Amino acid sequence: MERREGGITAPVGFQAAGVSAGIKKQGKDVALIYSEAPAHVGAVFTTNVVKAAPVLCTQQKVLRQPMARAVIINSGNANACTGAVGMEHAVQMCETTANRLRLAADEVLVASTGVIGVPLPIEQVCTGIQAASAELGSEAANASAAAEAIMTTDTFVKQVAVSVVIDQKTVTIGGMAKGSGMIHPNMATMLGFITTDAQMEPAALQQLLQATVEDTFNMISVDGDTSTNDTVLVLANGQAGNEPLTVDHAEFPAFRDAFRFVCTFLAKQIVTDGEGASKLLEARVTGAASRADARKLAKAVLNSSLVKTAFFGEDANWGRILAAMGYAGAPFDPAKVSIAFTSDQGHIALMEHGEPIQFDEEAASRILHERDIVIEISLGDGDASATGWGCDLSYDYVRINGDYRT
Amino acid sequence: MERREGGITAPVGFQAAGVSAGIKKQGKDVALIYSEAPAHVGAVFTTNVVKAAPVLCTQQKVLRQPMARAVIINSGNANACTGAVGMEHAVQMCETTANRLRLAADEVLVASTGVIGVPLPIEQVCTGIQAASAELGSEAANASAAAEAIMTTDTFVKQVAVSVVIDQKTVTIGGMAKGSGMIHPNMATMLGFITTDAQMEPAALQQLLQATVEDTFNMISVDGDTSTNDTVLVLANGQAGNEPLTVDHAEFPAFRDAFRFVCTFLAKQIVTDGEGASKLLEARVTGAASRADARKLAKAVLNSSLVKTAFFGEDANWGRILAAMGYAGAPFDPAKVSIAFTSDQGHIALMEHGEPIQFDEEAASRILHERDIVIEISLGDGDASATGWGCDLSYDYVRINGDYRT
């Protein structure tokens, strides 16, 4: 596997654009992804009972036929909780895109992110779609423009591309994503768009996406709030010319690993850029009786406001980690738990087999002063493990969210 | 029902004390409750898998025999995650108290609150117990001293007392509680101590406590973190001389309502004094298919970091309320939901039957500028309802918890 420059236009046959339509106060806010050939689609959506109009619209199309040529995305307005007019607007976004690109409306998928409960400024959005259609291109700059146009409170562009060789053909995967609030690990995601020129069996594509999302996007937490708009789409247009990939293909593992790398990279970028975040926390739970238990425990720790504020304060308050595990809904024996912190500044044990360890507060401070910190939790109950990623809870999270609409 | 001055010493036959033992940097930190006659005990404890030593100690005693004469409580150190020595310390606290008061150790219950994972400074605690035993008294000042001694980051004393007439006897209920972080509504509580001179059947006492806690202490949320130390105890010493109260007693409803008033009062005081809180939020869910659904929805709304920061910012971002309901785990039809805010400044509708309402931002600002705000949520699915209480998420929550141990 090789890292490549750029993002979603790195695979052969994909174009992208990102433009400013005035939906946000400033910056790009309409992104367009275009595949020169029909692409198989894999998709996962929010599990929130309240689904935004674009989620319902895209979900219906993908269920009917998992093929697409384009995805139109706006930031600055989620088109969620917008009643009947919300669905009309989502349909109109697809139709406008289809008209400009000479596609059927069914070949265009849609996603939105931003403020909830306010109708889309649909004329501005459609003007933006016209502009984006005119600016489509396959350069790295086009991918970056699209990645920029899906940002809300994100502070940096999140994109990545890698290549692997399958059937002696270079197969490329590109991806972009946005965070950075309303991110909750409980089967929820965020906006993520992955392109690949691999030729791929549709069923294998959907299965790979679901399995990978479970270990990557679904293992991150910013604030415990599951959005109404979460969507991850993968488009595979087959332009690499490899034999169709199935799970039985000899080189499937290489593609799967590359795909997982892309999803993990984007997921970690999202928590690194979590609203107000100053730390990237990795929780590694080992020795669990089951993988499901390990996942629940990692998520509970990463989701605890008290754990998050302690890391913001660089305070080795490990008892809060054990307390969070205790209400995770997974059984374990507190008397067998060991907890340690690791960063580039070293490793420190805080609890071993249920007994607190006298530790050097200065060494702990040095370790916690780093940006990237690993929380190691060992249960002694079995062989299952899970890893999740989160961030701290800072003054800036409160500032950003105290006055989001205005 | 009549409000009374004071707190846990208002009922006949109860004494209390609160002293400084140097466990906290400043302020009182050892509280003692003493009943002149043997009292029936009702108790509920944290559901956290990780239970602090005093919780395990008290739970075992109450299970063996729900009678007690005294409760010894320290703040400043939770005696949680302290390994084997933690249980020794909890036992030692009971024994020291029993020796001073000439009781059996089994007649003394124990509770602790404060930092996790640090062994108790047991000599200081025992010195504090001696001092508290010497200062026991039944004045209002004694109750206040005890209520002060159980505080951690609480900014004000939480206590209340009421009287009702049962069998032509005046029966009094007093209570005290502490918050104010690690407060999560999911079957968890905090420290609460209720005294009454009512004569009461033990089974009716426990049943009343459980049912009332479910609607009061279990319907509050500060930060979604369920503590390792949560405990609510009620001591009924029978000194009022009424006929033993059972659920079939004609005047049981009057006692039940007074008991519920005490619990509701203390629960609301806890969220009002939630760490960093500047708002008291009341979520009223009506028209639910079941009470369990209504409870889940109210709790999810009150527990959402995004909802809480929006209220801190006095921003009418009602879409976040609907989004939080959507991941609560209770089914409902978004197209039938209505949402409104009410405060002393008026009432404003934000969504009606799934459609957003154009609202006056200035009127919304005036309403949200108040300290006490009611969030009214109507589902149109049935007749069940539930009410919960929470607080906003402010800069001060982050400040308080970023550096709690030091």
CSV table of C-alpha atoms in Angstrom, one decimal, chain A:
chain,number,residue,atom,x,y,z
A,1,MET,CA,0.0,0.0,0.0
A,2,GLU,CA,1.3,3.4,-0.9
A,3,ARG,CA,0.1,6.9,0.2
A,4,ARG,CA,-0.9,9.1,-2.7
A,5,GLU,CA,-1.3,12.9,-2.9
A,6,GLY,CA,-4.8,14.3,-3.0
A,7,GLY,CA,-8.1,12.8,-2.0
A,8,ILE,CA,-11.3,11.7,-3.8
A,9,THR,CA,-10.0,12.5,-7.3
A,10,ALA,CA,-6.9,10.3,-7.0
A,11,PRO,CA,-8.7,7.2,-8.3
A,12,VAL,CA,-9.1,7.2,-12.1
A,13,GLY,CA,-12.3,8.6,-13.5
A,14,PHE,CA,-13.4,10.8,-10.6
A,15,GLN,CA,-13.9,14.6,-10.7
A,16,ALA,CA,-14.8,17.0,-8.0
A,17,ALA,CA,-15.5,20.6,-7.3
A,18,GLY,CA,-16.1,22.9,-4.3
A,19,VAL,CA,-17.5,26.4,-4.5
A,20,SER,CA,-19.0,29.2,-2.3
A,21,ALA,CA,-22.7,29.7,-2.6
A,22,GLY,CA,-23.2,31.9,0.4
A,23,ILE,CA,-25.0,29.3,2.6
A,24,LYS,CA,-22.2,29.7,5.2
A,25,LYS,CA,-21.1,33.2,6.2
A,26,GLN,CA,-17.8,32.5,4.5
A,27,GLY,CA,-15.9,29.8,2.7
A,28,LYS,CA,-16.9,27.1,0.2
A,29,ASP,CA,-20.2,25.3,1.0
A,30,VAL,CA,-21.2,23.3,-2.1
A,31,ALA,CA,-19.2,20.2,-3.1
A,32,LEU,CA,-19.8,17.9,-6.1
A,33,ILE,CA,-18.4,14.4,-6.7
A,34,TYR,CA,-18.7,13.1,-10.3
A,35,SER,CA,-17.8,9.7,-11.6
A,36,GLU,CA,-17.1,9.5,-15.4
A,37,ALA,CA,-18.5,5.9,-15.4
A,38,PRO,CA,-21.4,4.5,-13.4
A,39,ALA,CA,-20.2,3.5,-10.0
A,40,HIS,CA,-21.3,0.9,-7.5
A,41,VAL,CA,-22.4,2.5,-4.2
A,42,GLY,CA,-21.9,1.3,-0.7
A,43,ALA,CA,-23.7,3.4,2.0
A,44,VAL,CA,-24.3,3.6,5.7
A,45,PHE,CA,-26.5,6.2,7.4
A,46,THR,CA,-27.3,7.6,10.8
A,47,THR,CA,-29.3,5.4,13.2
A,48,ASN,CA,-31.1,8.5,14.6
A,49,VAL,CA,-34.9,8.2,14.5
A,50,VAL,CA,-34.9,11.7,13.1
A,51,LYS,CA,-33.3,11.5,9.7
A,52,ALA,CA,-32.6,14.6,7.6
A,53,ALA,CA,-34.3,14.9,4.2
A,54,PRO,CA,-31.1,14.3,2.2
A,55,VAL,CA,-30.5,11.1,4.3
A,56,LEU,CA,-33.9,9.8,3.5
A,57,CYS,CA,-33.6,10.8,-0.2
A,58,THR,CA,-30.2,9.1,-0.7
A,59,GLN,CA,-31.2,6.0,1.4
A,60,GLN,CA,-34.2,5.5,-0.9
A,61,LYS,CA,-32.1,5.7,-4.0
A,62,VAL,CA,-29.4,3.4,-2.8
A,63,LEU,CA,-31.9,0.8,-1.7
A,64,ARG,CA,-33.6,0.9,-5.1
A,65,GLN,CA,-30.4,0.7,-7.0
A,66,PRO,CA,-26.9,0.9,-5.5
A,67,MET,CA,-25.4,2.8,-8.6
A,68,ALA,CA,-24.6,6.5,-8.9
A,69,ARG,CA,-22.7,9.0,-11.0
A,70,ALA,CA,-22.6,12.0,-8.7
A,71,VAL,CA,-23.0,13.2,-5.1
A,72,ILE,CA,-24.1,16.7,-4.4
A,73,ILE,CA,-23.3,18.0,-0.9
A,74,ASN,CA,-23.8,21.3,0.9
A,75,SER,CA,-22.5,22.6,4.2
A,76,GLY,CA,-23.9,25.4,6.4
A,77,ASN,CA,-27.4,23.9,6.6
A,78,ALA,CA,-28.3,20.3,7.4
A,79,ASN,CA,-31.8,20.4,5.8
A,80,ALA,CA,-32.9,18.4,8.9
A,81,CYS,CA,-36.2,19.0,10.9
A,82,THR,CA,-37.4,21.1,8.0
A,83,GLY,CA,-40.7,19.4,7.4
A,84,ALA,CA,-42.2,18.7,4.0
A,85,VAL,CA,-40.3,21.4,2.2
A,86,GLY,CA,-37.0,19.8,3.3
A,87,MET,CA,-37.6,16.7,1.1
A,88,GLU,CA,-38.6,19.0,-1.9
A,89,HIS,CA,-35.3,20.8,-1.5
A,90,ALA,CA,-33.3,17.5,-1.4
A,91,VAL,CA,-35.0,16.3,-4.5
A,92,GLN,CA,-34.4,19.7,-6.2
A,93,MET,CA,-30.7,19.5,-5.4
A,94,CYS,CA,-30.5,16.1,-7.2
A,95,GLU,CA,-32.5,17.3,-10.1
A,96,THR,CA,-30.5,20.5,-10.6
A,97,THR,CA,-27.3,18.5,-10.5
A,98,ALA,CA,-28.7,15.8,-12.9
A,99,ASN,CA,-29.7,18.5,-15.4
A,100,ARG,CA,-26.3,20.2,-15.4
A,101,LEU,CA,-24.4,16.8,-15.8
A,102,ARG,CA,-27.0,15.2,-18.2
A,103,LEU,CA,-27.7,12.4,-15.8
A,104,ALA,CA,-30.9,10.9,-14.5
A,105,ALA,CA,-31.9,12.3,-11.1
A,106,ASP,CA,-31.7,8.7,-9.7
A,107,GLU,CA,-28.0,8.7,-10.5
A,108,VAL,CA,-27.4,11.7,-8.1
A,109,LEU,CA,-27.1,11.2,-4.4
A,110,VAL,CA,-27.3,14.1,-1.8
A,111,ALA,CA,-26.0,15.0,1.6
A,112,SER,CA,-26.2,18.1,3.8
A,113,THR,CA,-24.5,19.3,7.0
A,114,GLY,CA,-24.9,22.4,9.2
A,115,VAL,CA,-27.6,24.0,11.3
A,116,ILE,CA,-30.8,22.0,12.0
A,117,GLY,CA,-34.4,23.3,11.7
A,118,VAL,CA,-33.9,26.1,9.1
A,119,PRO,CA,-35.1,25.7,5.5
A,120,LEU,CA,-32.3,25.5,2.9
A,121,PRO,CA,-31.7,28.7,0.9
A,122,ILE,CA,-32.5,26.6,-2.1
A,123,GLU,CA,-31.9,29.3,-4.8
A,124,GLN,CA,-28.4,29.9,-3.5
A,125,VAL,CA,-27.8,26.2,-3.3
A,126,CYS,CA,-28.9,25.7,-6.9
A,127,THR,CA,-26.7,28.6,-8.1
A,128,GLY,CA,-23.9,26.9,-6.2
A,129,ILE,CA,-24.6,23.6,-8.0
A,130,GLN,CA,-24.4,25.3,-11.4
A,131,ALA,CA,-21.0,26.8,-10.4
A,132,ALA,CA,-19.7,23.5,-9.1
A,133,SER,CA,-20.7,21.7,-12.2
A,134,ALA,CA,-18.7,24.2,-14.3
A,135,GLU,CA,-15.6,23.7,-12.1
A,136,LEU,CA,-15.4,19.9,-12.1
A,137,GLY,CA,-11.9,18.6,-12.5
A,138,SER,CA,-9.7,15.6,-11.6
A,139,GLU,CA,-6.8,17.5,-10.1
A,140,ALA,CA,-5.8,17.3,-6.5
A,141,ALA,CA,-6.9,21.0,-6.1
A,142,ASN,CA,-10.4,19.9,-7.1
A,143,ALA,CA,-10.5,17.2,-4.4
A,144,SER,CA,-9.2,19.7,-1.9
A,145,ALA,CA,-11.9,22.3,-2.9
A,146,ALA,CA,-14.6,19.6,-2.4
A,147,ALA,CA,-13.1,18.6,1.0
A,148,GLU,CA,-13.1,22.2,2.0
A,149,ALA,CA,-16.7,22.7,0.9
A,150,ILE,CA,-18.1,20.0,3.3
A,151,MET,CA,-16.6,21.6,6.4
A,152,THR,CA,-18.7,23.2,9.1
A,153,THR,CA,-16.8,23.9,12.4
A,154,ASP,CA,-13.9,21.8,11.1
A,155,THR,CA,-10.6,23.7,11.2
A,156,PHE,CA,-8.7,21.6,8.6
A,157,VAL,CA,-9.5,19.7,5.4
A,158,LYS,CA,-9.7,15.9,5.9
A,159,GLN,CA,-8.7,13.8,2.9
A,160,VAL,CA,-6.4,10.9,2.0
A,161,ALA,CA,-5.6,8.6,-0.9
A,162,VAL,CA,-3.7,5.3,-1.1
A,163,SER,CA,-3.0,2.8,-3.9
A,164,VAL,CA,-2.6,-1.0,-3.9
A,165,VAL,CA,-1.9,-3.4,-6.7
A,166,ILE,CA,-4.6,-5.9,-7.5
A,167,ASP,CA,-4.4,-8.2,-10.6
A,168,GLN,CA,-1.2,-6.2,-11.5
A,169,LYS,CA,-3.3,-3.1,-11.8
A,170,THR,CA,-2.9,0.0,-9.7
A,171,VAL,CA,-6.1,0.4,-7.7
A,172,THR,CA,-6.6,3.7,-5.8
A,173,ILE,CA,-8.8,4.7,-3.0
A,174,GLY,CA,-9.5,8.3,-2.1
A,175,GLY,CA,-11.6,9.7,0.8
A,176,MET,CA,-12.7,12.9,2.4
A,177,ALA,CA,-14.7,13.5,5.6
A,178,LYS,CA,-16.0,16.2,7.9
A,179,GLY,CA,-16.6,16.4,11.6
A,180,SER,CA,-16.6,17.9,14.0
A,181,GLY,CA,-19.6,18.1,16.5
A,182,MET,CA,-22.6,15.9,16.9
A,183,ILE,CA,-20.2,12.9,16.7
A,184,HIS,CA,-21.2,9.9,18.7
A,185,PRO,CA,-19.8,6.4,18.6
A,186,ASN,CA,-23.0,4.5,19.0
A,187,MET,CA,-23.4,3.1,15.5
A,188,ALA,CA,-23.3,6.7,14.2
A,189,THR,CA,-21.0,8.2,11.6
A,190,MET,CA,-20.5,11.6,10.1
A,191,LEU,CA,-20.1,12.7,6.5
A,192,GLY,CA,-17.5,10.6,4.7
A,193,PHE,CA,-17.1,10.1,1.0
A,194,ILE,CA,-14.8,7.5,-0.4
A,195,THR,CA,-14.0,6.9,-4.1
A,196,THR,CA,-12.2,4.1,-5.7
A,197,ASP,CA,-11.4,3.0,-9.3
A,198,ALA,CA,-11.4,-0.6,-8.2
A,199,GLN,CA,-13.8,-2.9,-9.9
A,200,MET,CA,-15.8,-4.5,-7.2
A,201,GLU,CA,-18.8,-6.8,-6.6
A,202,PRO,CA,-21.6,-4.6,-5.2
A,203,ALA,CA,-22.3,-7.0,-2.3
A,204,ALA,CA,-18.6,-7.1,-1.3
A,205,LEU,CA,-18.5,-3.3,-1.5
A,206,GLN,CA,-21.4,-2.8,0.9
A,207,GLN,CA,-20.1,-5.6,3.3
A,208,LEU,CA,-16.6,-4.1,3.3
A,209,LEU,CA,-18.0,-0.6,4.1
A,210,GLN,CA,-20.2,-1.8,6.9
A,211,ALA,CA,-17.5,-3.9,8.5
A,212,THR,CA,-14.9,-1.2,8.2
A,213,VAL,CA,-17.1,1.6,9.5
A,214,GLU,CA,-17.9,-0.5,12.5
A,215,ASP,CA,-14.2,-0.4,13.5
A,216,THR,CA,-13.3,3.1,12.4
A,217,PHE,CA,-16.0,5.8,12.1
A,218,ASN,CA,-18.2,4.0,14.6
A,219,MET,CA,-15.4,4.0,17.2
A,220,ILE,CA,-14.9,7.7,17.4
A,221,SER,CA,-16.6,10.1,19.8
A,222,VAL,CA,-16.6,13.9,20.0
A,223,ASP,CA,-19.6,14.7,22.1
A,224,GLY,CA,-22.0,11.8,22.3
A,225,ASP,CA,-24.6,13.3,20.1
A,226,THR,CA,-25.7,11.2,17.1
A,227,SER,CA,-26.4,13.4,14.2
A,228,THR,CA,-29.6,13.4,12.0
A,229,ASN,CA,-27.4,13.6,8.9
A,230,ASP,CA,-24.6,11.1,9.2
A,231,THR,CA,-23.7,9.4,5.9
A,232,VAL,CA,-20.7,7.5,4.6
A,233,LEU,CA,-20.8,6.7,0.9
A,234,VAL,CA,-18.3,4.8,-1.2
A,235,LEU,CA,-18.3,4.9,-5.0
A,236,ALA,CA,-16.4,2.3,-7.0
A,237,ASN,CA,-16.3,3.0,-10.7
A,238,GLY,CA,-14.2,0.0,-11.9
A,239,GLN,CA,-11.8,2.2,-14.0
A,240,ALA,CA,-8.7,0.5,-12.6
A,241,GLY,CA,-9.5,-2.6,-14.8
A,242,ASN,CA,-8.9,-5.2,-12.2
A,243,GLU,CA,-10.9,-8.4,-12.0
A,244,PRO,CA,-14.1,-7.7,-10.0
A,245,LEU,CA,-13.2,-7.9,-6.3
A,246,THR,CA,-15.1,-10.3,-4.1
A,247,VAL,CA,-14.2,-11.4,-0.6
A,248,ASP,CA,-12.8,-14.6,-2.2
A,249,HIS,CA,-10.4,-12.7,-4.4
A,250,ALA,CA,-6.8,-13.6,-3.5
A,251,GLU,CA,-5.9,-9.9,-3.2
A,252,PHE,CA,-9.0,-8.8,-1.4
A,253,PRO,CA,-7.1,-8.6,1.9
A,254,ALA,CA,-4.7,-6.0,0.4
A,255,PHE,CA,-7.7,-3.9,-0.8
A,256,ARG,CA,-9.5,-4.3,2.5
A,257,ASP,CA,-6.4,-3.2,4.5
A,258,ALA,CA,-6.0,-0.1,2.2
A,259,PHE,CA,-9.7,0.7,2.6
A,260,ARG,CA,-9.5,0.3,6.4
A,261,PHE,CA,-6.4,2.6,6.4
A,262,VAL,CA,-8.4,5.3,4.6
A,263,CYS,CA,-11.4,5.0,7.0
A,264,THR,CA,-9.1,4.9,10.1
A,265,PHE,CA,-7.2,7.9,8.8
A,266,LEU,CA,-10.3,10.0,8.2
A,267,ALA,CA,-11.9,8.9,11.5
A,268,LYS,CA,-8.8,9.9,13.5
A,269,GLN,CA,-8.7,13.2,11.6
A,270,ILE,CA,-12.3,13.9,12.7
A,271,VAL,CA,-11.5,13.4,16.4
A,272,THR,CA,-8.2,15.3,16.2
A,273,ASP,CA,-10.4,18.2,14.8
A,274,GLY,CA,-13.2,17.6,17.3
A,275,GLU,CA,-14.9,20.8,18.3
A,276,GLY,CA,-12.5,22.5,20.7
A,277,ALA,CA,-10.3,19.4,20.9
A,278,SER,CA,-6.7,19.8,22.1
A,279,LYS,CA,-5.9,16.0,22.6
A,280,LEU,CA,-6.3,12.9,20.5
A,281,LEU,CA,-7.2,10.1,22.9
A,282,GLU,CA,-6.9,6.4,21.9
A,283,ALA,CA,-8.6,3.9,24.2
A,284,ARG,CA,-7.3,0.3,23.8
A,285,VAL,CA,-9.3,-2.3,25.7
A,286,THR,CA,-7.7,-5.8,25.8
A,287,GLY,CA,-8.5,-9.0,27.6
A,288,ALA,CA,-12.3,-8.6,27.2
A,289,ALA,CA,-14.7,-11.5,27.2
A,290,SER,CA,-16.2,-10.3,23.9
A,291,ARG,CA,-15.5,-7.8,21.2
A,292,ALA,CA,-18.9,-6.1,21.9
A,293,ASP,CA,-17.9,-5.7,25.6
A,294,ALA,CA,-14.5,-4.2,24.6
A,295,ARG,CA,-16.2,-1.7,22.2
A,296,LYS,CA,-18.8,-0.6,24.8
A,297,LEU,CA,-16.0,0.0,27.4
A,298,ALA,CA,-13.8,1.9,25.0
A,299,LYS,CA,-16.7,4.1,23.9
A,300,ALA,CA,-17.9,4.8,27.5
A,301,VAL,CA,-14.5,6.0,28.5
A,302,LEU,CA,-14.0,8.2,25.4
A,303,ASN,CA,-17.6,9.6,25.9
A,304,SER,CA,-17.3,10.6,29.6
A,305,SER,CA,-17.4,14.3,30.1
A,306,LEU,CA,-15.4,13.8,33.3
A,307,VAL,CA,-12.7,11.8,31.6
A,308,LYS,CA,-12.6,14.3,28.7
A,309,THR,CA,-12.2,17.3,31.0
A,310,ALA,CA,-9.5,15.5,33.0
A,311,PHE,CA,-7.4,15.0,29.9
A,312,PHE,CA,-8.0,18.7,28.9
A,313,GLY,CA,-6.6,19.6,32.3
A,314,GLU,CA,-3.8,17.1,31.8
A,315,ASP,CA,-4.9,15.5,35.2
A,316,ALA,CA,-4.1,11.8,35.7
A,317,ASN,CA,-7.6,11.3,37.2
A,318,TRP,CA,-7.7,7.6,36.2
A,319,GLY,CA,-10.5,6.8,38.6
A,320,ARG,CA,-12.9,8.5,36.2
A,321,ILE,CA,-11.9,6.0,33.6
A,322,LEU,CA,-12.8,3.1,35.9
A,323,ALA,CA,-16.1,4.8,36.8
A,324,ALA,CA,-17.0,5.3,33.2
A,325,MET,CA,-16.3,1.6,32.5
A,326,GLY,CA,-18.6,0.8,35.3
A,327,TYR,CA,-21.7,2.3,33.7
A,328,ALA,CA,-20.8,1.1,30.1
A,329,GLY,CA,-23.3,-1.8,30.2
A,330,ALA,CA,-20.6,-4.4,29.8
A,331,PRO,CA,-19.8,-6.8,32.7
A,332,PHE,CA,-16.2,-7.0,34.1
A,333,ASP,CA,-14.4,-7.6,37.4
A,334,PRO,CA,-13.0,-4.3,38.8
A,335,ALA,CA,-10.5,-6.4,40.8
A,336,LYS,CA,-8.8,-7.6,37.6
A,337,VAL,CA,-8.6,-4.3,35.8
A,338,SER,CA,-5.2,-2.6,34.9
A,339,ILE,CA,-5.0,0.9,33.5
A,340,ALA,CA,-2.0,2.7,32.0
A,341,PHE,CA,-1.3,5.9,29.9
A,342,THR,CA,1.2,6.0,27.1
A,343,SER,CA,2.4,8.9,25.0
A,344,ASP,CA,5.6,9.9,23.2
A,345,GLN,CA,6.9,10.9,26.7
A,346,GLY,CA,6.6,7.4,28.1
A,347,HIS,CA,4.3,4.9,29.8
A,348,ILE,CA,2.8,5.0,33.3
A,349,ALA,CA,0.8,2.4,35.2
A,350,LEU,CA,-2.0,3.7,37.4
A,351,MET,CA,-3.9,0.6,38.4
A,352,GLU,CA,-2.9,-3.0,38.3
A,353,HIS,CA,-5.3,-5.9,39.0
A,354,GLY,CA,-7.7,-3.6,40.8
A,355,GLU,CA,-5.2,-2.0,43.1
A,356,PRO,CA,-4.1,1.7,42.6
A,357,ILE,CA,-0.4,2.2,41.9
A,358,GLN,CA,1.5,5.0,43.6
A,359,PHE,CA,2.7,6.9,40.6
A,360,ASP,CA,5.0,9.8,39.9
A,361,GLU,CA,2.8,12.9,39.3
A,362,GLU,CA,5.5,14.6,37.4
A,363,ALA,CA,6.0,11.7,35.0
A,364,ALA,CA,2.2,11.6,34.5
A,365,SER,CA,2.1,15.3,33.7
A,366,ARG,CA,4.9,14.9,31.1
A,367,ILE,CA,3.0,12.1,29.4
A,368,LEU,CA,-0.3,13.9,29.5
A,369,HIS,CA,1.2,17.1,28.1
A,370,GLU,CA,1.4,15.4,24.7
A,371,ARG,CA,-1.3,15.8,22.1
A,372,ASP,CA,-1.7,12.1,21.3
A,373,ILE,CA,-2.4,9.9,24.4
A,374,VAL,CA,-3.1,6.1,24.5
A,375,ILE,CA,-5.3,4.8,27.4
A,376,GLU,CA,-4.5,1.1,27.9
A,377,ILE,CA,-7.2,-0.9,29.7
A,378,SER,CA,-6.7,-4.6,30.4
A,379,LEU,CA,-9.5,-6.7,31.8
A,380,GLY,CA,-8.1,-10.2,32.3
A,381,ASP,CA,-11.5,-11.7,31.2
A,382,GLY,CA,-10.6,-13.1,27.7
A,383,ASP,CA,-8.9,-12.5,24.4
A,384,ALA,CA,-11.2,-9.9,22.8
A,385,SER,CA,-10.1,-6.3,22.2
A,386,ALA,CA,-11.2,-3.0,20.6
A,387,THR,CA,-9.7,0.4,20.0
A,388,GLY,CA,-11.6,3.7,19.8
A,389,TRP,CA,-10.6,7.3,19.4
A,390,GLY,CA,-11.9,10.5,21.1
A,391,CYS,CA,-10.9,13.9,22.2
A,392,ASP,CA,-10.9,16.1,25.3
A,393,LEU,CA,-13.6,18.5,26.3
A,394,SER,CA,-12.4,22.1,26.4
A,395,TYR,CA,-13.6,25.6,26.9
A,396,ASP,CA,-13.7,25.9,23.2
A,397,TYR,CA,-16.3,23.2,22.8
A,398,VAL,CA,-18.6,25.2,25.0
A,399,ARG,CA,-17.7,28.4,23.1
A,400,ILE,CA,-18.3,26.9,19.7
A,401,ASN,CA,-21.6,25.3,20.7
A,402,GLY,CA,-23.0,28.0,22.9
A,403,ASP,CA,-23.8,30.1,19.9
A,404,TYR,CA,-23.7,27.9,16.8
A,405,ARG,CA,-26.7,29.3,14.9
A,406,THR,CA,-25.8,33.0,15.1
